[in-house]
mmCIF file of C-alpha atoms in Angstrom:
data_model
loop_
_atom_site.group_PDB
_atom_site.id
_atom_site.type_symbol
_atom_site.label_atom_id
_atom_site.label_comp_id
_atom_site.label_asym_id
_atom_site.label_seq_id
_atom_site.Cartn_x
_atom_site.Cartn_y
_atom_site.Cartn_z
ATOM 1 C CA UNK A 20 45.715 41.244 -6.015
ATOM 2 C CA UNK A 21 47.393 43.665 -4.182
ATOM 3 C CA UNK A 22 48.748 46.553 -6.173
ATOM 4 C CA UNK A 23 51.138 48.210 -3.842
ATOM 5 C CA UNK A 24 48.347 50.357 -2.073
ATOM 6 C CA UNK A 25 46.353 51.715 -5.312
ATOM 7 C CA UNK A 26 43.182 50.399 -6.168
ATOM 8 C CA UNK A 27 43.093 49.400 -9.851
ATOM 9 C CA UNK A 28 45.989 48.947 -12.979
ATOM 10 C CA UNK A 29 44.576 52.280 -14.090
ATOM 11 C CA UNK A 30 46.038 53.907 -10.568
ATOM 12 C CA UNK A 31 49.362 52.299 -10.813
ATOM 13 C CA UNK A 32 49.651 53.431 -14.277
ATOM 14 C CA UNK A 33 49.260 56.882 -13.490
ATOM 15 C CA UNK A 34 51.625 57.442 -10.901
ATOM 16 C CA UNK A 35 54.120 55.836 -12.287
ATOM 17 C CA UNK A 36 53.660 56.666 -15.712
ATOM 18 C CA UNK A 37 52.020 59.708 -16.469
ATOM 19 C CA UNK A 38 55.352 61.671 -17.973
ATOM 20 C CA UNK A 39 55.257 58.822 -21.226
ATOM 21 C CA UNK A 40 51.722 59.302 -21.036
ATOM 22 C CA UNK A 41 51.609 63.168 -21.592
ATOM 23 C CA UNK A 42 54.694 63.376 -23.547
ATOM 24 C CA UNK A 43 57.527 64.214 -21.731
ATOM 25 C CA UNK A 44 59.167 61.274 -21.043
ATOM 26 C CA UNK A 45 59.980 58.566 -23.947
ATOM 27 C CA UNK A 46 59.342 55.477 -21.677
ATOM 28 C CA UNK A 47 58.766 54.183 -18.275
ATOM 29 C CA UNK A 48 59.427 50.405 -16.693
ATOM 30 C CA UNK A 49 56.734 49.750 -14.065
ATOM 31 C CA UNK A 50 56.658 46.532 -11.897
ATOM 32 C CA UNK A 51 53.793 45.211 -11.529
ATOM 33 C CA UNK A 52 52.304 42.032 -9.255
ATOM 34 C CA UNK A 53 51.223 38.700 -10.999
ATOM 35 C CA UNK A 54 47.614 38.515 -11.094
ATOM 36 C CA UNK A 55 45.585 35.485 -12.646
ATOM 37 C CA UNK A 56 47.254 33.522 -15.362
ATOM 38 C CA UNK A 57 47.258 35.338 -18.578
ATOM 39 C CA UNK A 58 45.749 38.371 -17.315
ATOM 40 C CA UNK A 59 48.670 40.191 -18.011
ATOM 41 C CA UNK A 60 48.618 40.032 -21.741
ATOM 42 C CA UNK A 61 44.773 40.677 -22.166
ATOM 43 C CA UNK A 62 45.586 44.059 -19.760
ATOM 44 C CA UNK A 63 47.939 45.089 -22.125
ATOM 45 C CA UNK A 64 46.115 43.959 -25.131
ATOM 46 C CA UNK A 65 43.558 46.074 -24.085
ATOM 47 C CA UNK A 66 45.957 48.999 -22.898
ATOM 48 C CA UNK A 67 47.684 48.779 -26.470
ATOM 49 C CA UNK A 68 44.101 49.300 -28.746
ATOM 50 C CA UNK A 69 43.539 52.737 -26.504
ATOM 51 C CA UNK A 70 47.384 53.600 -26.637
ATOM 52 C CA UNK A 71 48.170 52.759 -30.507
ATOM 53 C CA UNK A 72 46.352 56.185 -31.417
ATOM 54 C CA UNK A 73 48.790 58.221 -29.437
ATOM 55 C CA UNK A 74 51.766 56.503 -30.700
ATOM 56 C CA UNK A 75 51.885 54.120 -27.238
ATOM 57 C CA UNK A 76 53.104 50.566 -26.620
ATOM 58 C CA UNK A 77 53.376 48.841 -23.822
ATOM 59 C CA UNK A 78 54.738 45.124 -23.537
ATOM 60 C CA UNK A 79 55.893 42.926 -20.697
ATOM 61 C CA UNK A 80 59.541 42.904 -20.676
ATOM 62 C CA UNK A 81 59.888 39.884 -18.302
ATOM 63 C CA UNK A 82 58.325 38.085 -15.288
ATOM 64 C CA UNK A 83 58.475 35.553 -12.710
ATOM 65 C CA UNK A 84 56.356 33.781 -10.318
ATOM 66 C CA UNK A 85 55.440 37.219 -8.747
ATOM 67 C CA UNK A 86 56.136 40.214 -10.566
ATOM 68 C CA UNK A 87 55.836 41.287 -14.345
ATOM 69 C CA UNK A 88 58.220 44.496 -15.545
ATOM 70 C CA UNK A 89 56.007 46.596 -18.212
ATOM 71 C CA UNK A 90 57.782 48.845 -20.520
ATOM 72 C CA UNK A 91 55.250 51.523 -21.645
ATOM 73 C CA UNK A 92 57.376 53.824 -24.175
ATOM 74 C CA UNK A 93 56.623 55.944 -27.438
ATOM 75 C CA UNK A 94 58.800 54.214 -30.416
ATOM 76 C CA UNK A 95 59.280 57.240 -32.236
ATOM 77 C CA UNK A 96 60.592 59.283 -28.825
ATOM 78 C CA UNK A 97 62.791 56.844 -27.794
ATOM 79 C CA UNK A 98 64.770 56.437 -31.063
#
C-alpha cells in the first residue's frame, strides 16, 4: 500500500502528527490510504492501547473506497 512516499503508518504518523503527539497541538486529521479490509481498525486498536497512557485517541472519522480520515486528538486539550 502506498503511503504517499513514507515507508510505514509509524512514518506518516510522525510527520503529520507529531505537534498532538508532543503536546502542542490538541488534534490532527490525517488521510490515510485504504489498506486490507479491516486493517484500519486493528491499526488503531493497536495505536489506542500505546496512546491511552498519554491521554491519546485516535478514531477513523470517515472513509471510502480509497482513503480513511484519522482524527488523532487529546480529549482533555481539545475541550
Amino acid at each position: 500500500m502506498e503511503l504517499l512516499g513514507f515507508r510505514n503508518f509509524d512514518e506518516l504518523l510522525a510527520f503529520h502528527c507529531s505537534p498532538v503527539l508532543i503536546g502542542i497541538k490538541p488534534a490532527n486529521l490525517i488521510s490515510r490510504p485504504n489498506g486490507k479490509h479491516g486493517e484500519i481498525n486493528s491499526l488503531l486498536h493497536v495505536y489506542n492501547s500505546q496512546f491511552r497512557e498519554r491521554g491519546l485517541i485516535s478514531r477513523k472519522r470517515c472513509g471510502c473506497s480509497r482513503r480513511n480520515l484519522l482524527l488523532i486528538y487529546n480529549e482533555k486539550k481539545l475541550q
